[in-house]
CSV table of C-alpha atoms and ligand atoms in Angstrom, one decimal:
chain,number,residue,atom,x,y,z
Y,239,MET,CA,-23.9,17.0,22.1
Y,240,SER,CA,-21.1,14.4,22.0
Y,241,VAL,CA,-19.0,14.1,18.9
Y,242,SER,CA,-17.5,11.0,17.2
Y,243,LEU,CA,-14.2,11.4,15.4
Y,244,ILE,CA,-14.1,9.5,12.1
Y,245,LEU,CA,-10.5,9.0,11.2
Y,246,LEU,CA,-10.1,8.5,7.5
Y,247,ASN,CA,-6.4,7.8,7.3
Y,248,ASP,CA,-5.8,5.0,4.8
Y,249,THR,CA,-9.5,5.1,3.8
Y,250,LEU,CA,-9.4,8.1,1.6
Y,251,ARG,CA,-12.6,7.6,-0.3
Y,252,LEU,CA,-16.3,8.1,-0.2
Y,253,HIS,CA,-17.4,5.0,-2.0
Y,254,ASP,CA,-17.8,1.8,0.0
Y,255,ASN,CA,-16.3,3.3,3.1
Y,256,PRO,CA,-17.8,1.7,6.2
Y,257,LEU,CA,-16.4,4.5,8.4
Y,258,LEU,CA,-18.7,7.1,6.8
Y,259,HIS,CA,-21.7,5.1,7.8
Y,260,ALA,CA,-20.6,3.8,11.1
Y,261,ALA,CA,-21.5,6.3,13.9
Y,262,SER,CA,-24.8,7.9,14.8
Y,263,GLY,CA,-25.1,11.4,16.2
Y,264,ARG,CA,-22.7,14.3,15.5
Y,265,LYS,CA,-19.5,13.4,13.6
Y,266,ALA,CA,-16.2,15.0,12.6
Y,267,ALA,CA,-14.2,13.7,9.7
Y,268,VAL,CA,-10.5,13.7,10.4
Y,269,VAL,CA,-7.3,12.9,8.5
Y,270,ILE,CA,-3.8,13.0,10.0
Y,271,LEU,CA,-0.6,13.4,8.0
Y,272,ASN,CA,1.7,11.2,10.1
Y,273,LYS,CA,4.8,13.2,10.8
Y,274,ALA,CA,7.1,10.2,11.4
Y,275,ALA,CA,5.9,8.4,8.3
Y,276,PHE,CA,6.6,11.3,6.0
Y,277,PHE,CA,9.4,13.2,7.8
Y,278,GLY,CA,11.0,10.5,9.9
Y,279,ARG,CA,14.1,8.4,9.2
Y,280,GLN,CA,14.9,4.7,9.5
Y,281,TYR,CA,18.4,3.2,9.2
Y,282,GLY,CA,19.7,6.6,8.1
Y,283,LEU,CA,17.2,6.9,5.2
Y,284,ALA,CA,14.3,9.3,4.9
Y,285,ARG,CA,11.0,7.3,5.2
Y,286,ALA,CA,9.4,9.2,2.3
Y,287,ASN,CA,10.7,11.4,-0.5
Y,288,LEU,CA,9.1,14.6,-1.7
Y,289,GLN,CA,7.1,12.8,-4.4
Y,290,ARG,CA,5.4,10.6,-1.7
Y,291,LEU,CA,4.7,13.5,0.5
Y,292,GLN,CA,3.2,15.5,-2.4
Y,293,GLN,CA,1.1,12.5,-3.4
Y,294,GLN,CA,-0.3,12.2,0.2
Y,295,LEU,CA,-1.1,15.9,0.3
Y,296,ALA,CA,-2.9,15.8,-3.0
Y,297,LEU,CA,-4.9,12.8,-1.9
Y,298,ILE,CA,-6.0,14.5,1.3
Y,299,ASN,CA,-6.9,17.6,-0.6
Y,300,GLU,CA,-9.0,15.7,-3.0
Y,301,LEU,CA,-10.9,14.0,-0.2
Y,302,LYS,CA,-11.4,17.3,1.4
Y,303,ALA,CA,-12.9,18.7,-1.8
Y,304,ALA,CA,-15.1,15.7,-2.3
Y,305,LEU,CA,-16.5,15.9,1.2
Y,306,ALA,CA,-16.9,19.7,0.9
Y,307,SER,CA,-19.1,19.2,-2.2
Y,308,GLN,CA,-21.5,17.4,0.2
Y,309,GLN,CA,-21.2,20.2,2.8
Y,310,ILE,CA,-19.1,18.0,5.0
Y,311,GLY,CA,-15.9,19.4,6.6
Y,312,LEU,CA,-12.6,17.6,6.9
Y,313,ILE,CA,-10.2,18.3,9.8
Y,314,THR,CA,-6.6,17.9,8.5
Y,315,LEU,CA,-3.9,17.5,11.1
Y,316,PHE,CA,-0.2,17.0,11.1
Y,317,GLY,CA,1.8,15.2,13.8
Y,318,ASN,CA,1.5,11.8,15.5
Y,319,THR,CA,-1.8,10.1,15.8
Y,320,VAL,CA,-2.0,9.9,19.6
Y,321,ASP,CA,-1.2,13.6,20.2
Y,322,CYS,CA,-3.5,14.8,17.4
Y,323,ILE,CA,-6.5,12.7,18.5
Y,324,SER,CA,-5.9,13.5,22.2
Y,325,GLN,CA,-5.9,17.2,21.5
Y,326,LEU,CA,-8.9,17.0,19.2
Y,327,THR,CA,-10.8,14.9,21.8
Y,328,VAL,CA,-10.5,17.7,24.3
Y,329,GLN,CA,-11.2,20.5,21.8
Y,330,LEU,CA,-14.4,18.9,20.5
Y,331,GLN,CA,-15.3,17.0,23.6
Y,332,ALA,CA,-15.3,13.8,21.5
Y,333,THR,CA,-16.4,10.6,23.1
Y,334,ALA,CA,-15.6,8.0,20.4
Y,335,LEU,CA,-13.1,7.4,17.6
Y,336,TYR,CA,-14.0,5.3,14.6
Y,337,CYS,CA,-11.0,4.2,12.4
Y,338,ALA,CA,-9.9,1.6,9.9
Y,339,GLU,CA,-8.2,-1.3,11.7
Y,340,PRO,CA,-4.5,-0.7,10.9
Y,341,VAL,CA,-2.0,-3.3,9.7
Y,342,ALA,CA,1.3,-1.7,10.6
Y,343,ALA,CA,2.5,-2.3,14.1
Y,344,ASP,CA,3.2,1.3,15.0
Y,345,GLU,CA,-0.3,2.3,13.9
Y,346,CYS,CA,-1.9,-0.5,15.9
Y,347,ARG,CA,0.0,0.6,19.0
Y,348,ALA,CA,-1.2,4.2,18.6
Y,349,ILE,CA,-4.8,3.2,18.3
Y,350,GLN,CA,-4.5,0.9,21.4
Y,351,GLN,CA,-3.0,3.8,23.3
Y,352,LEU,CA,-6.1,6.0,22.5
Y,353,ALA,CA,-8.5,3.4,23.8
Y,354,GLY,CA,-7.7,4.8,27.3
Y,355,GLN,CA,-9.1,8.2,26.4
Y,356,LEU,CA,-12.2,7.6,24.4
Y,357,LYS,CA,-14.2,4.7,23.0
Y,358,VAL,CA,-12.3,3.3,20.0
Y,359,ILE,CA,-14.2,1.3,17.3
Y,360,GLN,CA,-12.0,-0.2,14.6
Y,361,LEU,CA,-13.5,-1.4,11.3
Y,362,ASP,CA,-11.6,-3.5,8.9
Y,363,CYS,CA,-12.2,-1.3,5.8
Y,364,ASN,CA,-9.3,-2.4,3.5
Y,365,SER,CA,-9.2,-6.2,3.6
Y,366,LEU,CA,-11.1,-8.6,1.5
Y,367,LEU,CA,-12.1,-10.8,4.5
Y,368,GLY,CA,-13.0,-7.8,6.6
Y,369,ASP,CA,-14.7,-8.1,10.0
Y,370,ARG,CA,-17.3,-10.6,8.8
Y,371,LEU,CA,-14.8,-13.2,7.7
Y,372,ARG,CA,-12.0,-12.3,10.1
Y,373,PRO,CA,-9.7,-15.3,10.6
Y,374,ASP,CA,-8.5,-16.4,14.0
Y,375,LEU,CA,-4.9,-15.2,14.1
Y,376,HIS,CA,-3.8,-18.1,16.3
Y,377,ASP,CA,-4.9,-20.5,13.5
Y,378,LEU,CA,-3.8,-18.5,10.6
Y,379,PRO,CA,-1.9,-20.7,8.1
Y,380,HIS,CA,1.7,-19.9,8.0
Y,381,SER,CA,2.2,-19.9,4.3
Y,382,PHE,CA,0.2,-18.5,1.3
Y,383,THR,CA,-1.3,-21.6,-0.3
Y,384,PRO,CA,-3.0,-23.0,2.7
Y,385,PHE,CA,-4.2,-19.5,3.6
Y,386,ARG,CA,-5.7,-19.1,0.1
Y,387,LYS,CA,-7.3,-22.5,0.1
Y,388,GLN,CA,-8.9,-21.9,3.4
Y,389,ARG,CA,-10.1,-18.4,2.9
Y,390,GLU,CA,-10.8,-18.0,-0.8
Y,391,PRO,CA,-14.0,-20.2,-0.8
Y,392,LEU,CA,-15.5,-17.9,1.8
Y,393,LEU,CA,-15.1,-14.8,-0.3
Y,394,ALA,CA,-18.7,-13.8,-1.2
Y,395,VAL,CA,-18.0,-10.2,-0.7
Y,396,SER,CA,-21.0,-8.1,0.4
Y,397,GLU,CA,-22.6,-5.3,-1.5
Y,398,PRO,CA,-20.8,-1.9,-1.3
Y,399,LEU,CA,-22.1,0.8,0.9
Y,400,THR,CA,-23.5,3.5,-1.3
Y,401,SER,CA,-26.2,5.3,0.8
Y,402,LEU,CA,-26.1,9.1,0.8
Y,403,LEU,CA,-24.4,10.9,3.6
Y,404,ASN,CA,-26.4,13.3,5.7
Y,405,ALA,CA,-24.5,16.6,5.9
Y,406,ALA,CA,-26.5,17.6,9.0
Y,407,ASP,CA,-24.7,14.8,11.0
Y,408,TRP,CA,-21.2,16.2,10.2
Y,409,LEU,CA,-19.2,19.2,11.2
Y,410,SER,CA,-19.4,21.5,8.2
Y,411,PRO,CA,-16.4,22.9,6.2
Y,412,ALA,CA,-16.8,26.2,8.0
Y,413,ALA,CA,-16.7,24.5,11.4
Y,414,THR,CA,-13.6,22.4,10.6
Y,415,GLU,CA,-11.5,25.1,8.8
Y,416,PRO,CA,-10.0,26.7,11.9
Y,417,CYS,CA,-8.4,23.3,12.7
Y,418,ASN,CA,-6.6,23.2,9.3
Y,419,ARG,CA,-4.1,26.0,9.6
Y,420,VAL,CA,-1.0,23.9,10.0
Y,421,PHE,CA,-2.0,21.6,7.2
Y,422,ALA,CA,-2.7,24.6,4.9
Y,423,ALA,CA,0.8,25.8,5.5
Y,424,LEU,CA,2.2,22.4,4.6
Y,425,LEU,CA,0.2,22.5,1.4
Y,426,GLN,CA,1.7,25.9,0.6
Y,427,GLN,CA,5.2,24.7,1.3
Y,428,TYR,CA,5.2,21.4,-0.5
Y,429,GLN,CA,2.8,22.1,-3.4
Y,430,PRO,CA,1.0,18.8,-4.1
Y,431,LEU,CA,1.4,17.1,-7.5
Y,432,PRO,CA,-0.4,18.9,-10.2
Y,433,GLN,CA,-3.8,17.6,-11.4
Y,434,SER,CA,-2.0,15.9,-14.4
Y,435,ALA,CA,-1.1,13.1,-12.0
Y,436,PRO,CA,-4.4,12.1,-10.5
Y,437,VAL,CA,-4.1,9.9,-7.5
Y,438,GLY,CA,-7.4,9.9,-5.6
Y,439,GLU,CA,-10.7,8.1,-5.6
Y,440,SER,CA,-12.0,9.4,-9.0
Y,441,ALA,CA,-8.8,8.3,-10.7
Y,442,ALA,CA,-9.1,4.9,-9.0
Y,443,LEU,CA,-12.6,4.3,-10.1
Y,444,ALA,CA,-11.8,5.4,-13.6
Y,445,ARG,CA,-8.8,3.0,-13.7
Y,446,LEU,CA,-11.0,0.1,-12.6
Y,447,GLU,CA,-13.6,1.0,-15.3
Y,448,TYR,CA,-10.9,1.2,-17.9
Y,449,PHE,CA,-8.7,-1.8,-17.0
Y,450,ILE,CA,-11.6,-4.2,-16.4
Y,451,TRP,CA,-14.6,-3.1,-18.4
Y,452,GLN,CA,-13.6,-0.8,-21.3
Y,453,GLY,CA,-10.1,-1.9,-22.2
Y,454,ARG,CA,-10.8,-5.5,-21.0
Y,455,HIS,CA,-7.1,-5.8,-20.2
Y,456,ILE,CA,-8.0,-8.1,-17.4
Y,457,LEU,CA,-8.6,-10.8,-20.1
Y,458,HIS,CA,-4.8,-10.9,-20.8
Y,459,TYR,CA,-3.4,-10.0,-17.4
Y,460,LYS,CA,-1.8,-13.4,-16.7
Y,461,ASP,CA,0.2,-13.2,-20.0
Y,462,THR,CA,1.2,-9.6,-19.6
Y,463,ARG,CA,1.8,-9.2,-15.8
Y,464,ASN,CA,5.5,-9.9,-16.0
Y,465,GLN,CA,6.3,-7.1,-18.4
Y,466,LEU,CA,8.5,-4.3,-17.1
Y,467,LEU,CA,7.2,-1.1,-18.6
Y,468,GLY,CA,3.9,0.2,-20.0
Y,469,SER,CA,0.5,1.3,-18.8
Y,470,ASP,CA,-1.7,-1.7,-19.2
Y,471,TYR,CA,0.4,-4.9,-18.7
Y,472,ALA,CA,-0.8,-4.9,-15.1
Y,473,SER,CA,-3.7,-3.3,-13.2
Y,474,PHE,CA,-1.8,-0.4,-11.5
Y,475,PHE,CA,-4.4,-0.7,-8.7
Y,476,SER,CA,-1.6,-0.9,-6.1
Y,477,ALA,CA,-1.3,2.8,-5.2
Y,478,TYR,CA,-5.0,3.3,-4.9
Y,479,LEU,CA,-5.3,0.2,-2.7
Y,480,ALA,CA,-2.4,1.3,-0.5
Y,481,LYS,CA,-4.1,4.6,0.1
Y,482,GLY,CA,-7.6,3.3,0.4
Y,483,SER,CA,-8.7,5.4,-2.5
Y,484,ILE,CA,-10.6,2.3,-3.7
Y,485,SER,CA,-12.3,-0.5,-1.8
Y,486,VAL,CA,-10.6,-3.8,-2.3
Y,487,ARG,CA,-14.0,-5.5,-1.7
Y,488,TRP,CA,-15.6,-3.4,-4.5
Y,489,LEU,CA,-12.7,-4.3,-6.8
Y,490,TRP,CA,-13.2,-8.0,-6.1
Y,491,GLN,CA,-16.9,-7.7,-6.8
Y,492,GLN,CA,-16.2,-5.9,-10.0
Y,493,ILE,CA,-13.9,-8.7,-11.2
Y,494,ALA,CA,-16.5,-11.3,-10.2
Y,495,ALA,CA,-19.2,-9.3,-12.1
Y,496,PHE,CA,-17.0,-9.1,-15.2
Y,497,GLU,CA,-16.5,-12.9,-15.0
Y,498,THR,CA,-20.2,-13.5,-14.8
Y,499,GLN,CA,-21.3,-10.9,-17.4
Y,500,VAL,CA,-18.4,-10.9,-19.9
Y,501,ALA,CA,-15.9,-13.7,-19.6
Y,502,ALA,CA,-13.9,-15.7,-17.0
Y,503,ASN,CA,-10.5,-17.1,-17.8
Y,504,GLU,CA,-7.2,-17.8,-16.1
Y,505,SER,CA,-6.3,-14.1,-16.3
Y,506,THR,CA,-9.4,-12.8,-14.6
Y,507,TYR,CA,-8.8,-15.4,-11.9
Y,508,TRP,CA,-5.1,-14.4,-11.6
Y,509,LEU,CA,-6.0,-10.8,-10.7
Y,510,LYS,CA,-8.0,-12.2,-7.7
Y,511,PHE,CA,-5.1,-14.5,-6.9
Y,512,GLU,CA,-2.7,-11.6,-6.6
Y,513,LEU,CA,-5.2,-9.7,-4.4
Y,514,LEU,CA,-5.1,-12.7,-2.2
Y,515,TRP,CA,-1.3,-12.3,-1.8
Y,516,ARG,CA,-2.0,-8.7,-0.6
Y,517,GLU,CA,-4.6,-10.2,1.8
Y,518,PHE,CA,-2.2,-12.8,3.1
Y,519,PHE,CA,0.5,-10.3,4.0
Y,520,ARG,CA,-2.1,-8.1,5.8
Y,521,TRP,CA,-3.2,-10.9,8.1
Y,522,GLN,CA,0.4,-12.0,8.7
Y,523,PHE,CA,1.3,-8.4,9.8
Y,524,ARG,CA,-1.6,-8.4,12.2
Y,525,LYS,CA,-0.4,-11.7,13.6
Y,526,HIS,CA,3.3,-11.0,14.0
Y,527,GLY,CA,3.3,-7.2,14.4
Y,528,ALA,CA,6.6,-5.5,14.9
Y,529,ARG,CA,8.5,-8.8,14.5
Y,530,TRP,CA,8.4,-8.1,10.7
Y,531,PHE,CA,11.1,-5.4,11.3
Y,532,SER,CA,13.4,-7.8,13.1
Y,533,LYS,CA,16.5,-8.9,11.2
Y,534,GLY,CA,15.1,-12.4,10.9
Y,535,ALA,CA,11.5,-11.1,10.6
Y,536,VAL,CA,9.2,-13.9,11.7
Y,537,LYS,CA,12.0,-16.5,11.9
Y,538,GLY,CA,14.6,-17.0,14.6
Y,539,ASP,CA,15.5,-14.6,17.5
Y,540,VAL,CA,14.1,-11.2,17.6
Y,541,ASP,CA,16.8,-8.7,16.7
Y,542,PHE,CA,15.9,-5.0,16.1
Y,543,THR,CA,19.5,-3.8,15.8
Y,544,ALA,CA,19.8,-1.6,12.8
Y,545,PRO,CA,21.5,-3.1,9.7
Y,546,ARG,CA,25.3,-2.6,9.7
Y,547,LEU,CA,27.4,-2.2,6.5
Y,548,ASN,CA,31.1,-2.3,6.0
Y,549,CYS,CA,32.7,0.3,3.6
Y,550,THR,CA,32.4,-2.0,0.6
Y,551,GLN,CA,28.8,-2.8,1.3
Y,552,HIS,CA,28.0,0.8,2.0
Y,553,ALA,CA,29.3,1.8,-1.5
Y,554,ALA,CA,27.5,-1.1,-3.1
Y,555,PHE,CA,24.2,-0.1,-1.4
Y,556,LYS,CA,24.5,3.4,-2.7
Y,557,ARG,CA,25.2,2.2,-6.2
Y,558,TRP,CA,22.1,-0.1,-6.0
Y,559,CYS,CA,20.0,2.8,-4.8
Y,560,HIS,CA,21.1,5.0,-7.7
Y,561,GLY,CA,20.8,2.2,-10.3
Y,562,ASP,CA,24.6,2.2,-10.9
Y,563,THR,CA,25.6,-1.4,-10.1
Y,564,GLY,CA,26.8,-2.2,-13.6
Y,565,VAL,CA,24.1,-4.9,-14.0
Y,566,ALA,CA,21.9,-3.4,-16.7
Y,567,PHE,CA,18.7,-5.2,-15.7
Y,568,ILE,CA,19.0,-4.1,-12.1
Y,569,ASP,CA,20.0,-0.6,-12.9
Y,570,ALA,CA,17.2,-0.1,-15.4
Y,571,ASN,CA,14.6,-1.2,-12.8
Y,572,MET,CA,16.1,1.0,-10.0
Y,573,ARG,CA,16.2,4.0,-12.3
Y,574,LEU,CA,12.6,3.4,-13.2
Y,575,LEU,CA,11.8,3.4,-9.5
Y,576,ASN,CA,13.8,6.6,-8.9
Y,577,GLN,CA,12.1,8.4,-11.8
Y,578,SER,CA,8.5,7.3,-11.5
Y,579,GLY,CA,8.0,5.9,-7.9
Y,580,LEU,CA,6.9,2.6,-9.4
Y,581,MET,CA,8.5,-0.7,-10.6
Y,582,SER,CA,6.9,-3.8,-12.0
Y,583,ASN,CA,6.6,-6.8,-9.7
Y,584,ARG,CA,9.2,-8.7,-11.8
Y,585,GLY,CA,11.6,-5.8,-11.4
Y,586,ARG,CA,11.0,-5.6,-7.6
Y,587,GLN,CA,11.7,-9.3,-7.2
Y,588,ASN,CA,15.0,-9.0,-9.1
Y,589,ALA,CA,16.1,-5.8,-7.5
Y,590,ALA,CA,15.4,-7.3,-4.0
Y,591,SER,CA,17.1,-10.6,-4.8
Y,592,TYR,CA,20.2,-8.9,-6.1
Y,593,LEU,CA,20.6,-6.7,-3.1
Y,594,ILE,CA,20.1,-9.6,-0.6
Y,595,HIS,CA,21.7,-12.5,-2.3
Y,596,ASP,CA,24.3,-11.1,-4.7
Y,597,LEU,CA,25.4,-8.1,-2.6
Y,598,GLY,CA,24.8,-9.7,0.7
Y,599,ILE,CA,23.1,-6.7,2.2
Y,600,ASP,CA,20.5,-6.8,5.0
Y,601,TRP,CA,17.1,-7.0,3.4
Y,602,ARG,CA,15.7,-4.3,5.7
Y,603,LEU,CA,17.8,-1.6,4.0
Y,604,GLY,CA,16.3,-2.5,0.7
Y,605,ALA,CA,12.8,-2.5,2.2
Y,606,ALA,CA,13.5,0.9,3.7
Y,607,TYR,CA,14.7,2.3,0.4
Y,608,PHE,CA,11.6,1.0,-1.4
Y,609,GLU,CA,9.4,2.5,1.4
Y,610,GLN,CA,11.0,5.9,0.7
Y,611,ARG,CA,10.4,5.7,-3.0
Y,612,LEU,CA,7.3,3.6,-3.8
Y,613,LEU,CA,4.1,5.6,-4.6
Y,614,ASP,CA,2.2,2.4,-3.9
Y,615,TYR,CA,4.1,1.9,-0.6
Y,616,ASP,CA,2.1,-0.5,1.6
Y,617,CYS,CA,3.7,-1.6,4.8
Y,618,ALA,CA,2.6,-5.3,4.7
Y,619,SER,CA,3.1,-5.8,1.0
Y,620,ASN,CA,6.5,-4.1,1.0
Y,621,TRP,CA,8.1,-5.6,4.1
Y,622,GLY,CA,6.4,-8.9,3.6
Y,623,ASN,CA,7.7,-9.3,0.1
Y,624,TRP,CA,11.2,-8.3,1.1
Y,625,ALA,CA,11.2,-10.8,3.9
Y,626,TYR,CA,9.8,-13.4,1.6
Y,627,ILE,CA,12.7,-13.0,-0.9
Y,628,ALA,CA,15.2,-12.9,2.0
Y,629,GLY,CA,13.8,-16.1,3.4
Y,630,THR,CA,12.9,-14.5,6.7
Y,631,GLY,CA,9.2,-14.5,5.9
Y,632,ASN,CA,6.8,-17.3,5.6
Y,633,SER,CA,8.9,-19.5,3.3
Y,634,GLY,CA,12.4,-20.4,2.3
Y,635,GLU,CA,14.5,-17.8,0.6
Y,636,ARG,CA,13.9,-16.9,-3.1
Y,637,GLN,CA,17.0,-16.2,-5.1
Y,638,PHE,CA,16.7,-15.0,-8.7
Y,639,ASN,CA,19.4,-15.6,-11.3
Y,640,VAL,CA,19.4,-12.0,-12.5
Y,641,GLN,CA,21.2,-12.7,-15.9
Y,642,LYS,CA,18.7,-15.5,-16.7
Y,643,GLN,CA,15.8,-13.3,-15.7
Y,644,ALA,CA,17.0,-10.5,-17.9
Y,645,GLN,CA,17.3,-12.8,-20.8
Y,646,HIS,CA,13.8,-14.1,-20.3
Y,647,TYR,CA,12.0,-10.9,-19.5
Y,648,ASP,CA,14.0,-8.4,-21.4
Y,649,PRO,CA,15.3,-10.6,-24.2
Y,650,ASP,CA,16.5,-7.9,-26.6
Y,651,GLY,CA,17.5,-5.6,-23.8
Y,652,ALA,CA,15.1,-2.9,-25.0
Y,653,PHE,CA,13.8,-2.1,-21.6
Y,654,SER,CA,17.3,-1.8,-20.1
Y,655,ARG,CA,18.6,0.3,-22.9
Y,656,ARG,CA,15.6,2.6,-22.8
Y,657,MET,CA,15.9,3.2,-19.0
Y,658,LEU,CA,19.7,3.6,-19.1
Y,659,GLN,CA,19.7,5.9,-22.0
Y,660,ALA,CA,16.9,8.0,-20.5
Y,661,ALA,CA,19.2,8.6,-17.5
Y,662,GLN,CA,22.1,9.9,-19.6
Y,663,PRO,CA,22.6,13.7,-19.8
I,194,FAD,C1,10.3,-6.4,-3.0
I,194,FAD,C2,8.9,-6.1,-3.3
I,194,FAD,C3,8.3,-5.0,-2.7
I,194,FAD,C4,6.9,-4.7,-2.9
I,194,FAD,N1,6.3,-3.6,-2.3
I,194,FAD,C5,5.0,-3.4,-2.5
I,194,FAD,C6,4.4,-2.2,-1.9
I,194,FAD,O1,5.0,-1.5,-1.2
I,194,FAD,N2,3.1,-2.0,-2.2
I,194,FAD,C7,2.3,-2.9,-2.9
I,194,FAD,O2,1.2,-2.6,-3.1
I,194,FAD,N3,2.9,-4.0,-3.5
I,194,FAD,C8,4.2,-4.2,-3.3
I,194,FAD,N4,4.8,-5.3,-3.9
I,194,FAD,C9,3.9,-6.3,-4.6
I,194,FAD,C10,3.8,-6.0,-6.1
I,194,FAD,O3,5.0,-5.9,-6.7
I,194,FAD,C11,2.9,-4.8,-6.4
I,194,FAD,O4,1.7,-4.9,-5.7
I,194,FAD,C12,2.6,-4.7,-7.9
I,194,FAD,O5,3.8,-4.7,-8.7
I,194,FAD,C13,1.8,-3.4,-8.1
I,194,FAD,O6,1.4,-3.3,-9.5
I,194,FAD,P1,-0.1,-3.5,-10.0
I,194,FAD,O7,-1.1,-2.9,-9.1
I,194,FAD,O8,-0.1,-3.2,-11.4
I,194,FAD,O9,-0.2,-5.1,-9.7
I,194,FAD,P2,-1.0,-6.3,-10.4
I,194,FAD,O10,-0.1,-7.2,-10.9
I,194,FAD,O11,-2.1,-5.7,-11.3
I,194,FAD,O12,-1.8,-6.9,-9.1
I,194,FAD,C14,-3.0,-6.5,-8.6
I,194,FAD,C15,-2.9,-6.2,-7.2
I,194,FAD,O13,-2.6,-7.4,-6.4
I,194,FAD,C16,-1.8,-7.1,-5.3
I,194,FAD,N5,-0.5,-7.7,-5.5
I,194,FAD,C17,0.1,-8.2,-6.6
I,194,FAD,N6,1.3,-8.8,-6.4
I,194,FAD,C18,1.4,-8.8,-5.0
I,194,FAD,C19,2.4,-9.2,-4.1
I,194,FAD,N7,3.5,-9.9,-4.6
I,194,FAD,N8,2.3,-9.0,-2.8
I,194,FAD,C20,1.2,-8.4,-2.3
I,194,FAD,N9,0.2,-7.9,-3.1
I,194,FAD,C21,0.3,-8.1,-4.5
I,194,FAD,C22,-1.6,-5.6,-5.4
I,194,FAD,O14,-2.5,-5.0,-4.5
I,194,FAD,C23,-1.9,-5.2,-6.8
I,194,FAD,O15,-2.3,-3.9,-7.0
I,194,FAD,C24,6.1,-5.6,-3.7
I,194,FAD,C25,6.8,-6.7,-4.3
I,194,FAD,C26,8.1,-7.0,-4.1
I,194,FAD,C27,8.7,-8.2,-4.7
């Protein structure tokens, strides 16, 4: 009997996951830990630090346990997508691959390559618009506001997929375990984050419940979202969205349900507004592909030569990375990133602006450093926002006056003092 491979990379959830309901017949659930993304380097920097690797291992482990509780196995592989899927295709005599339609150019290329070997069906699992409301990339508005005005009115997001999975359709845990030896060794070696730092689907759904329904923090989101430190000033949905631990369409529906059942105000709308920024960058990445990694991104000539730094810039870049520039507001934000793997949106904007416009350093180095560190790293949101601030994206450049920003957002310097003191021995 032919087998369909269901690749769950970037869709690490059971709830509202179209991939789990897509194919008929015999199915094998698969996740690949992409070697280049977690062990590769770009511009001399590691693409992921240990914390990001451990987070990914923990997420995959959690999905494996969730599937196992329904008697469904998960094949966990390590390597590059094309090689892993090619080998598995032969091993299982697979005839079809179902996967989430990627956004990053290298992932799109890998999926296209596989189309020569087996039938490939891509579903848009992690966008608001999805396959049903897919825009024509040729007519995609170039900047955010026209995109939002054009697409937002269409967003009547469909009901989530909740039907039960039939274990008999899937390869069982016992059948998939022999494929998991390499991954098991990785788990041993790199010890995923302890359970005290939950990262997967159950934590994502609990966060949604808390931020929107129980805590009702959504009602004040627009007033608090520019804060720099804390646990409820913003939604903290980004890491879950980046990994696909939560469905963005379910999230949108829940905000809409809250607006109907409890209250709608500027803040509830603003959370949707920010989700539209995420959406905007996703479609821009699908449109322009690898161009986003060119020095001028979507503007000017294509130039993929690596950023070059003179000695002074090299030293300045290192100081920026370590949070040691001497500008307290920047250093505090960078130290927060280095310690926690996260930074507020306000902090990210300022840290990026400072590197690009004050230090005169190629924006791609900053984006690469954020990629290495951010636990919510998302290719389109990260590189898109960096390009936006550099002025190489879909608008003119955005330069922040860091001193003024510090006075406005950290008026008594409490945030900066706290972060800088915390770093002292
Ligand atoms: C230089 C720079 C790099 C960034 N890198 C990333 C990244 O790698 N991954 C990432 O998810 N976001 C990135 N962002 C966007 C934004 O800073 C984070 O999404 C946000 O801080 C995450 O916290 P939150 O979930 O509490 O956001 P909230 O303020 O609660 O927003 C809700 C959701 O809206 C989306 N969102 C909010 N702001 C933006 C934005 N500017 N662009 C795109 N989506 C947005 C996110 O999915 C977020 O989870 C970056 C921004 C900048 C300026």
